[in-house]
């Protein structure tokens, strides 16, 4: 694996390659970087590409049933909010999430 160029100050981190940069875009992966203090290599979701296009960047909320991330949509090249159910096998949580998604879509 090729090592990305590192910055002197490392104000930003790339959640995919882990590189430290001064720019808000990773020069290697071409995705937005996050503030270094938000980078958590222990988080199993941060930086993992989901559903073939979404990359969770920073967790912005958390509850008993789900976690919410500021994420990058690689297909549409835009920031999105990504809500992930903690127990996708729980039919009640999935139904509640589906109703919430329908209500949100109406806005």
C-alpha atoms as one frame of an Amber mdcrd trajectory, in Angstrom:
protein
   0.000   0.000   0.000   1.386   3.378  -1.016   1.850   5.853   1.835  -0.016
   9.142   1.225   1.905  12.408   1.546   1.803  13.646   5.127   1.462  17.221
   6.300   3.566  18.949   8.899   0.609  20.050  11.042  -1.848  17.248  10.211
  -4.911  19.374  10.912  -7.071  16.969   8.882  -7.240  13.186   8.521  -8.569
  10.980   5.752 -10.855   8.247   7.106  -9.915   5.909   4.239  -6.113   6.062
   4.098  -5.475   7.594   7.546  -3.227  10.261   6.046  -2.724  13.608   7.821
  -3.125  16.693   5.646  -3.519  20.447   5.718  -6.211  20.354   3.020  -9.927
  19.605   3.399  -9.721  17.001   0.577  -7.513  13.904   0.651  -5.169  14.083
  -2.379  -5.056  10.276  -2.585  -8.710   9.258  -2.081 -10.370  12.486  -3.257
 -12.842  12.555  -0.365 -13.333  15.236   2.297 -10.984  14.965   5.247 -12.090
  15.462   8.840 -10.503  17.413  11.710  -7.766  15.267  13.235  -9.408  15.387
  16.669 -12.520  13.679  15.166 -10.551  10.763  13.685 -11.230   7.521  15.546
  -9.449   4.500  14.039 -11.176   2.329  16.676 -14.636   3.046  15.200 -15.542
   0.133  12.960 -17.853   2.290  10.805 -15.802   5.468  10.313 -14.251   5.261
   6.858 -15.952   1.999   5.862 -17.688   2.258   2.493 -21.321   1.225   2.921
 -23.852   0.231   0.272 -21.199   0.887  -2.343 -21.247   4.655  -1.997 -21.508
   6.090   1.534 -18.457   6.717   3.725 -19.194   7.647   7.365 -16.921  10.533
   8.364 -17.950  11.786  11.821 -20.578  10.478  14.229 -22.952  13.378  14.883
 -25.581  11.620  16.964 -26.331   8.412  18.757 -29.306   6.817  20.454 -30.498
   3.458  21.686 -31.630   2.340  18.224 -29.241   4.045  15.785 -26.116   6.083
  15.094 -26.085   9.131  12.803 -23.036  10.128  10.782 -21.988  13.011   8.625
 -21.031  10.977   5.564 -19.693  11.380   2.046 -21.739  10.086  -0.895 -19.131
   9.001  -3.468 -21.670   8.649  -6.292 -23.253  12.097  -5.988 -20.120  13.718
  -4.476 -21.935  15.430  -1.618 -22.209  15.410   2.158 -25.193  13.507   3.529
 -26.551  12.450   6.900 -26.430   8.672   7.278 -28.496   6.936   9.953 -27.539
   3.340  10.749 -29.751   1.043  12.805 -27.864  -0.752  15.564 -29.935  -3.953
  15.267 -31.064  -4.347  11.635 -32.579  -7.737  12.501 -34.995  -6.045  14.958
 -38.210  -5.734  12.913 -39.689  -3.078  15.211 -36.630  -0.816  14.841 -36.609
  -1.327  11.074 -40.309  -0.436  10.777 -39.854   2.679  12.941 -36.875   3.687
  10.774 -38.927   3.130   7.581 -41.760   5.359   8.879 -39.237   8.031   9.882
 -37.617   7.905   6.431 -40.993   8.330   4.715 -41.880  11.284   6.970 -38.473
  12.894   6.376 -38.755  12.448   2.614 -41.949  14.529   2.630 -39.954  17.588
   3.728
